[in-house]
Structure formats: C-alpha cells, structure tokens
C-alpha cells in the first residue's frame, strides 16, 4: 500500500515527465486538461497565452478571485475550490440576486470550474494535495499558516511539485506583528492611508466606491504569478509569492507617499481636486458635473479661452501652476461660477478639439451607454445555468494575437466536482462515488 506522500510523488513525477524541460509540456501532454484542440477550432488557431496551465484556486471574496479570473481570461484552466453548501463568501452577498445567485459573485468568477471539497475531512485535504501535485499555480487567501495545518503549505507542496507557483494573498503579509490579523478591503484601506486621502475637502474620510485595495492586490497577484511562471521557464522551480492588501495599497500611494517621505508633507483630502495641480477637478454645471484637468500652463490658457476668461491667463496670480496652487481658492471660485452657467453637454462641445482633458462625471447607466465603452467591448454576456442571461464587465486588455471572447459562466457550488476528479486526477467512478458518500466532496446536480 502506497502512502499519501508516495502517491503524491508519483503524481508529480508523471506530471514533470509529461511537461518536459523547465516545466514545459509537449503538445500531447496528458498531465493537463488539454483544451488546445477545441480552443483552436473555435478561435481560428489563436491560442491564448495560458492555455494548458492549471490553476488551483483556494481564494474567496475579491482580491484572489479577481486575480484568478484574469488568469482564466488568458486561457488558464482554473479549478475553484469551495466549501460544500456555502461556497465563496460572496455567494451570500446581496441583493441583488439573479435566481439564487449573488451578482457580486457572478462579477468576478467567470472561466472557472467549481470543486466542492471539505478541507477538514482527511480525504478532502489529501485530494487538494493531489491536485496541487499536477497544477502549475496555487492561489490562496487563508490566514498565514492555516493551510500548513492541512498539509497544504508551500514547503509541503513544493516537495512533491517543485515547479508549483504558490501565491498567498493576505491582509498584512506572511510574517510580522499583524500577519495573523484578518484582511478586509475596508480595514486595509483605512490602515494604509487610502481613506485618509479620500473624501471631500475638510470632510470625513470616505471609503472608495469599489474595493480598490482588493482589486489592486488582485492585479499585483496576477502580475507576480506571470513573473513567477517566466522565472520557472528558466529555472524549472516554482516560488512562494507573498501578496497582501497593506503592501499593495501603500505602494499605490505613489506621489502622496513620496511627498511625505521626501518633503515631510502630510496628505489631506481634496475631493475631486488635486493637491499639486490647479485646475484639476470636477466642476458643477447647470445639469451635472464635468472634470477639467489642466496638466500644464498651456492647457490652462486653453481653459481660459474656452470658458471666455482670457484675462485669467495673464493674471500674475495664475500664470503658472505653482502660483495657481498658491491662489487656488480665488481661481476655483471664479471658474466654478462660470461652469454653472451652461450644461455639461454644452461644455463638452466647447472643449472638443481644445487639447484639454475633460469628461463628464457619469452615472453607471451613462457609463454603459458610452460609445467608447461599447467599442472597447467592456460588457461580457454569458448564459448561466440557473441565473439565465448575465452580463459582467469584460477584460480590460486586448491582444492582437488572440481573442478573449467565449467566456464560461461563473460556476455553481460543486458544479464540476466529478468532472475535475475524473479528468484531472483520473479517478475511477468507484473512487468518486466513495468520496461523494463520505462527504469529502459534493457534486451539484443542476446541469
């Protein structure tokens, strides 16, 4: 009888042999779910860059699922591991719901297969170990050290799969005084200083309208995973990536952080305005708002020309950005009174062709009616098995070498459990039946 460790070593050895040098698989590699043939048929031979790469996704909520969704858009085969009966926390976040599906969950989980596994069940943890042995990437967002207790830590899994790229997403990092504190976007946004600089001038701190700290962390994680895959091509070795909300948001403080670190300048809230550029903010119009961004002195002259206040451009108090910042209150009062005199549409027409960056403050309805948003194909529609027709924001990036079209809908809890066990681990029907009966795994019966 083979031990669990021996079975794991056998699985990864077979995977490595099939992959070839430096972790690369030959075209006929059995060790992966090879969707290459069907994809090339559907897309005229244009293979996506991560086609054939397996991702084991043990993340929940937003930062991790957002990162793995992007990997799925790039062609990766993403296996989303969920707790039977409950699933990802966001499945319960609502309203709104479509049928019984949370729209929040639907927004960040396309192109994934759901495997429902009880990690506290001995056979469930062993199953995840076996999957990690034949996957390229594992992404998790448990408290640091939690997965180690299940035998699923980086050191443990890298023994049986040396090429595994293991990305840990946490609130504060894998070590340090706050490492074991739970990480949530709103808390990290506060601790990192993001809320301190967000909100109306002289008003209270404000949470950004979307979870920007989570989303930034997801983007960092996606980029780090891609870099680790490139490194693995050279070394044949995987890596442990420490990606956390606090570090992601502090690094995104950009010039605000540099102002303090180099000049001792504490930041403040400016509403829609900018602390170092004037005018660079939103103005109320007769029927809405418009944002005007005069990034240099030449553009300021153009602003004065468009609004019919050329005298301002010659006034010594406003001739350069440096003095405009010093005299911002008086200048902004004059401009604010002028913008109130006409509608947003009229101002947009006046500024057209001026070279000054301007734009309306759109409602979400106006965003998805915008001609450029439609042209950029930022609405992605899918047919969900229970929710019916759904639409979510599509990928932000386009490539000349392949098409990102043809997404699969976000999965139901455990929708693909049997498929993953059969296709990825080559489990027999008897073994799958035994796992289902033991409660270690769950298969959703909705097809």
C-alpha positions in Angstrom: 0.0 0.0 0.0 1.4 3.4 -1.0 1.4 6.2 1.5 -0.2 9.5 0.6 3.2 11.1 0.2 4.3 8.3 -2.2 1.1 8.7 -4.2 1.8 12.4 -4.4 5.4 11.9 -5.6 4.1 9.5 -8.3 1.6 12.1 -9.5 4.1 14.9 -9.7 6.7 12.7 -11.3 4.3 11.8 -14.0 3.4 15.4 -14.5 7.1 16.5 -14.7 7.9 13.8 -17.2 5.0 14.9 -19.3 5.9 18.5 -19.1 9.4 18.2 -20.4 12.3 20.6 -19.7 11.8 23.6 -17.4 8.2 22.7 -16.7 7.0 22.9 -20.4 4.6 20.3 -21.6 4.7 18.7 -25.0 1.6 19.3 -27.1 0.2 15.9 -26.3 0.8 16.3 -22.5 -1.6 14.0 -20.7 -0.8 15.7 -17.4 -3.1 18.7 -18.2 -6.6 19.2 -19.2 -5.7 19.9 -22.9 -8.3 22.3 -24.3 -6.0 23.3 -27.1 -7.7 21.5 -29.9 -11.2 22.7 -29.1 -10.0 26.3 -28.5 -8.0 26.5 -31.8 -11.1 25.2 -33.6 -13.2 28.0 -32.0 -10.7 30.7 -32.4 -9.0 30.0 -35.7 -5.8 28.7 -34.2 -5.2 31.7 -31.9 -4.1 30.0 -28.7 -4.3 32.1 -25.5 -1.0 32.6 -23.6 -2.0 30.5 -20.6 -3.8 27.7 -22.5 -3.0 24.4 -20.8 -1.8 26.0 -17.5 -3.7 24.7 -14.4 -4.6 27.0 -11.5 -5.8 25.6 -8.2 -7.8 28.5 -6.7 -8.4 28.4 -2.9 -9.4 32.0 -2.7 -12.6 33.7 -1.7 -14.2 37.2 -1.9 -12.5 39.6 -4.2 -8.7 40.0 -4.4 -7.9 36.3 -5.1 -10.9 35.6 -7.3 -10.2 38.7 -9.4 -6.6 37.6 -10.0 -7.6 34.0 -11.0 -10.4 35.4 -13.2 -7.8 37.3 -15.2 -5.7 34.1 -15.5 -8.8 32.4 -16.8 -9.4 35.1 -19.3 -5.8 34.4 -20.5 -6.7 30.7 -21.1 -5.7 29.1 -17.8 -7.8 26.1 -16.5 -9.0 27.4 -13.1 -10.3 25.0 -10.5 -12.1 26.9 -7.8 -12.1 25.1 -4.5 -15.2 25.8 -2.4 -16.7 24.6 0.9 -19.7 22.3 0.3 -23.0 24.0 0.9 -21.7 27.5 1.5 -19.0 28.2 -1.1 -17.3 31.5 -1.6 -18.4 34.1 1.0 -19.7 36.4 -1.8 -22.3 33.8 -2.9 -24.3 35.3 0.0 -23.6 38.9 -0.6 -26.7 40.7 -1.9 -29.2 41.8 -3.0 -29.2 41.9 -5.9 -29.5 38.2 -6.7 -30.4 36.5 -10.1 -32.4 33.4 -9.2 -30.3 32.3 -6.1 -27.0 33.6 -7.5 -25.3 36.7 -6.0 -24.5 39.2 -8.6 -21.4 40.1 -6.6 -20.1 36.5 -7.0 -21.0 36.4 -10.7 -18.9 39.6 -11.3 -15.5 38.0 -10.6 -15.8 34.3 -11.2 -16.1 33.6 -14.9 -14.0 31.0 -16.6 -13.7 28.7 -13.5 -14.8 25.2 -12.5 -16.1 24.7 -9.0 -14.8 21.8 -6.9 -16.7 21.4 -3.6 -14.3 19.9 -1.0 -14.4 19.7 2.8 -10.8 20.5 3.8 -11.4 19.4 7.3 -12.2 15.9 6.0 -9.0 13.8 5.8 -9.8 12.7 2.3 -10.6 16.2 1.3 -7.2 17.6 2.3 -5.5 14.7 0.5 -7.5 15.4 -2.6 -6.2 19.0 -2.7 -2.6 17.7 -2.2 -3.0 15.5 -5.2 -4.4 18.4 -7.3 -1.5 20.7 -6.3 0.9 18.0 -7.4 -0.4 18.3 -11.0 -1.2 22.0 -11.1 1.1 24.9 -12.2 -0.3 27.6 -9.8 -2.0 27.6 -6.4 -3.6 30.8 -5.1 -4.9 31.0 -1.6 -6.0 33.7 0.9 -6.2 31.9 4.2 -4.6 33.3 7.3 -0.9 32.7 7.3 -0.1 29.2 8.5 -3.7 27.9 8.2 -3.2 25.7 5.2 0.0 24.3 6.7 -2.2 22.6 9.3 -3.9 20.7 6.4 -0.6 19.7 4.8 -1.1 22.3 2.1 1.6 24.8 2.9 4.1 26.0 0.3 7.0 24.0 1.8 4.9 20.8 2.0 3.5 21.1 -1.6 6.8 22.2 -3.2 8.3 18.9 -2.0 6.0 17.0 -4.4 5.7 19.7 -7.0 9.0 21.7 -7.2 7.6 23.8 -10.1 4.5 24.9 -8.2 3.9 28.7 -8.2 2.2 29.3 -4.8 0.6 32.7 -4.3 -0.5 33.7 -0.8 -2.8 36.7 -0.5 -3.3 38.0 3.0 -4.2 41.2 4.8 -0.8 42.2 6.0 1.8 39.7 4.8 3.1 36.2 5.8 5.1 37.5 8.8 5.2 40.5 11.1 3.2 41.9 14.0 -0.1 42.0 12.1 0.3 38.8 10.0 -2.4 36.9 11.8 -5.0 39.7 11.6 -7.8 39.1 9.1 -7.6 41.2 6.0 -10.6 43.1 4.6 -10.5 45.8 2.0 -12.1 48.5 4.1 -9.7 47.8 7.0 -6.6 47.8 4.8 -7.9 50.9 3.0 -8.0 52.6 6.4 -4.7 51.3 7.8 -2.8 52.1 4.5 -3.9 55.8 4.5 -6.2 55.4 1.4 -9.2 56.6 3.4 -7.2 59.5 4.9 -6.8 61.0 1.4 -10.3 60.1 0.1 -13.3 62.3 0.6 -14.4 65.9 0.3 -12.1 68.7 1.3 -12.4 69.3 5.0 -14.9 66.4 5.2 -14.8 63.0 6.8 -12.7 60.1 5.4 -14.5 58.2 2.7 -14.3 54.6 1.5 -13.8 54.4 -2.3 -16.9 53.3 -4.2 -15.4 50.0 -5.1 -12.9 47.8 -3.2 -9.8 49.4 -4.8 -7.4 47.8 -2.3 -8.7 44.3 -3.1 -8.6 45.0 -6.8 -5.1 46.4 -6.7 -4.0 43.4 -4.8 -5.6 41.1 -7.3 -3.7 42.9 -10.1 -0.4 42.7 -8.2 -1.0 39.0 -7.6 -1.8 38.4 -11.3 1.4 40.1 -12.4 3.5 38.4 -9.8 2.2 35.0 -10.9 3.0 35.7 -14.5 6.6 36.8 -13.5 7.0 33.6 -11.5 5.9 31.5 -14.5 8.5 33.2 -16.6 11.2 32.6 -14.0 10.2 28.9 -13.9 10.8 28.7 -17.6 14.5 29.4 -16.8 15.0 27.6 -13.5 12.4 24.8 -13.5 11.5 25.9 -10.0 8.3 27.4 -8.6 8.1 30.2 -6.0 6.2 31.4 -3.0 4.6 34.8 -3.6 3.6 36.9 -0.6 1.0 39.4 -1.8 -1.0 41.4 0.7 -3.6 44.2 0.9 -1.5 46.5 3.0 1.6 46.4 0.9 -0.4 46.7 -2.3 -2.2 49.8 -1.2 0.8 51.5 0.4 2.7 51.0 -2.8 -0.2 52.6 -4.7 0.0 55.8 -2.6 2.6 56.9 -5.3 3.4 60.6 -5.1 1.4 61.0 -1.9 3.8 58.7 -0.2 6.8 60.3 -1.9 5.6 63.8 -0.8 5.8 62.7 2.8 8.9 60.6 2.6 10.9 63.3 0.9 9.4 66.6 2.0 7.6 65.6 5.2 4.3 66.8 3.7 1.3 65.2 5.3 -1.5 64.5 2.9 -5.1 65.8 3.1 -8.4 65.2 1.3 -9.1 67.2 -1.8 -12.4 65.8 -3.0 -12.2 65.7 -6.8 -9.3 68.2 -6.8 -5.5 67.6 -6.9 -3.1 68.9 -4.3 -0.4 69.8 -6.8 -2.2 70.9 -10.0 -4.9 73.6 -10.5 -7.4 73.4 -12.1 -7.6 69.7 -12.0 -11.0 68.7 -10.6 -14.7 68.4 -11.0 -17.0 71.4 -11.5 -20.7 71.6 -11.1 -22.6 72.6 -14.3 -26.2 73.6 -14.9 -27.3 70.0 -15.0 -24.4 67.8 -13.8 -20.7 67.8 -13.4 -17.6 68.0 -15.6 -14.0 67.2 -14.7 -11.3 69.5 -16.2 -7.6 68.6 -16.0 -5.2 71.3 -17.0 -2.0 69.5 -16.5 0.3 72.3 -17.8 0.3 76.1 -18.3 -0.5 75.8 -22.0 -3.7 73.8 -21.2 -4.7 76.4 -18.6 -4.6 79.1 -21.3 -6.8 76.9 -23.4 -9.2 76.5 -20.5 -9.4 80.3 -20.1 -10.0 80.6 -23.9 -12.9 78.0 -23.9 -14.7 79.5 -20.9 -14.2 83.1 -22.1 -12.0 84.3 -19.3 -8.7 85.1 -21.1 -7.8 87.7 -18.5 -7.2 84.9 -16.0 -4.4 83.5 -18.1 -2.5 86.8 -18.0 -3.0 87.4 -14.3 0.3 87.1 -12.4 -1.6 85.1 -9.7 -2.5 82.4 -12.2 0.2 82.4 -14.9 2.0 79.3 -13.7 0.8 76.2 -12.0 2.9 77.0 -8.9 1.1 80.3 -8.3 -2.2 78.8 -9.2 -1.8 76.2 -6.4 -1.0 79.0 -4.0 -4.0 81.0 -5.1 -6.4 78.1 -5.8 -9.4 79.3 -3.8 -10.0 82.5 -5.6 -9.3 81.0 -9.1 -11.6 78.0 -8.4 -14.4 80.3 -7.2 -14.3 82.2 -10.5 -14.2 79.0 -12.6 -16.9 77.4 -10.6 -19.3 80.3 -11.1 -18.6 80.2 -14.9 -19.2 76.4 -15.2 -22.6 76.7 -13.5 -23.8 78.9 -16.4 -24.0 76.1 -19.0 -24.9 72.4 -19.3 -22.4 69.5 -19.2 -23.1 68.7 -22.9 -22.5 72.3 -23.9 -19.2 72.4 -22.1 -18.1 69.1 -23.6 -18.8 70.6 -27.1 -16.9 73.7 -26.3 -13.8 71.8 -25.1 -13.8 69.4 -28.0 -10.6 69.7 -30.0 -9.1 72.1 -27.4 -6.5 69.6 -26.2 -7.7 70.0 -22.6 -8.6 66.7 -21.0 -12.3 66.9 -19.9 -15.0 64.4 -19.2 -18.4 64.2 -17.5 -19.0 62.5 -14.2 -21.2 59.7 -15.4 -23.7 57.6 -13.6 -23.2 53.8 -14.1 -26.1 53.9 -16.5 -24.3 56.5 -18.6 -21.1 54.5 -18.4 -22.6 51.5 -20.2 -24.3 53.7 -22.7 -21.0 55.3 -23.6 -19.9 54.7 -27.2 -16.3 54.1 -26.3 -17.2 51.6 -23.5 -19.3 49.7 -26.1 -16.5 49.9 -28.7 -14.0 48.5 -26.2 -16.3 45.5 -25.6 -16.4 46.0 -21.9 -19.7 44.2 -21.5 -19.4 40.4 -21.5 -22.6 38.3 -21.7 -23.0 34.7 -20.7 -25.7 32.1 -20.2 -25.7 30.9 -16.6 -27.3 27.5 -15.7 -29.7 29.0 -13.1 -29.5 32.8 -13.4 -30.1 32.8 -17.1 -28.5 35.6 -19.2 -26.0 37.6 -17.2 -23.7 40.5 -18.1 -20.5 41.5 -16.3 -17.6 43.9 -17.0 -15.3 42.2 -19.5 -11.4 42.1 -19.7 -9.8 45.5 -19.8 -6.9 44.5 -22.1 -7.0 43.4 -25.7 -4.3 41.5 -27.6 -3.5 41.3 -31.3 -2.5 37.6 -31.0 -5.7 36.1 -29.6 -9.3 36.8 -28.8 -10.6 36.9 -25.2 -14.2 36.1 -26.3 -16.1 33.0 -25.4 -16.2 33.1 -21.6 -17.8 30.3 -19.5 -20.3 31.5 -16.8 -19.4 31.6 -13.1 -20.0 28.1 -11.7 -22.5 26.7 -9.2 -21.0 25.3 -5.9 -19.6 21.9 -6.8 -20.8 22.1 -10.4 -17.6 20.5 -11.7 -16.5 18.2 -8.8 -17.0 14.9 -10.7 -15.5 16.3 -13.9 -12.4 17.6 -12.1 -11.9 14.3 -10.3 -12.3 12.3 -13.4 -10.5 14.4 -15.9 -7.7 15.9 -13.8 -6.9 13.1 -11.4 -8.2 10.2 -13.5 -10.3 8.9 -10.6 -12.5 5.9 -11.3 -16.2 6.1 -10.9 -16.0 3.9 -7.8 -13.5 6.2 -6.1 -15.6 9.2 -7.0 -18.7 7.6 -5.5 -16.8 6.7 -2.3 -15.7 10.4 -1.9 -19.2 11.7 -2.5 -20.7 9.2 0.0 -18.0 10.1 2.6 -18.9 13.8 2.5 -15.4 14.8 1.5 -16.7 16.3 -1.8 -20.0 17.5 -3.2 -21.4 17.4 -6.7 -24.1 20.0 -7.7 -26.9 18.2 -9.5 -28.0 21.2 -11.5 -26.7 20.9 -15.1 
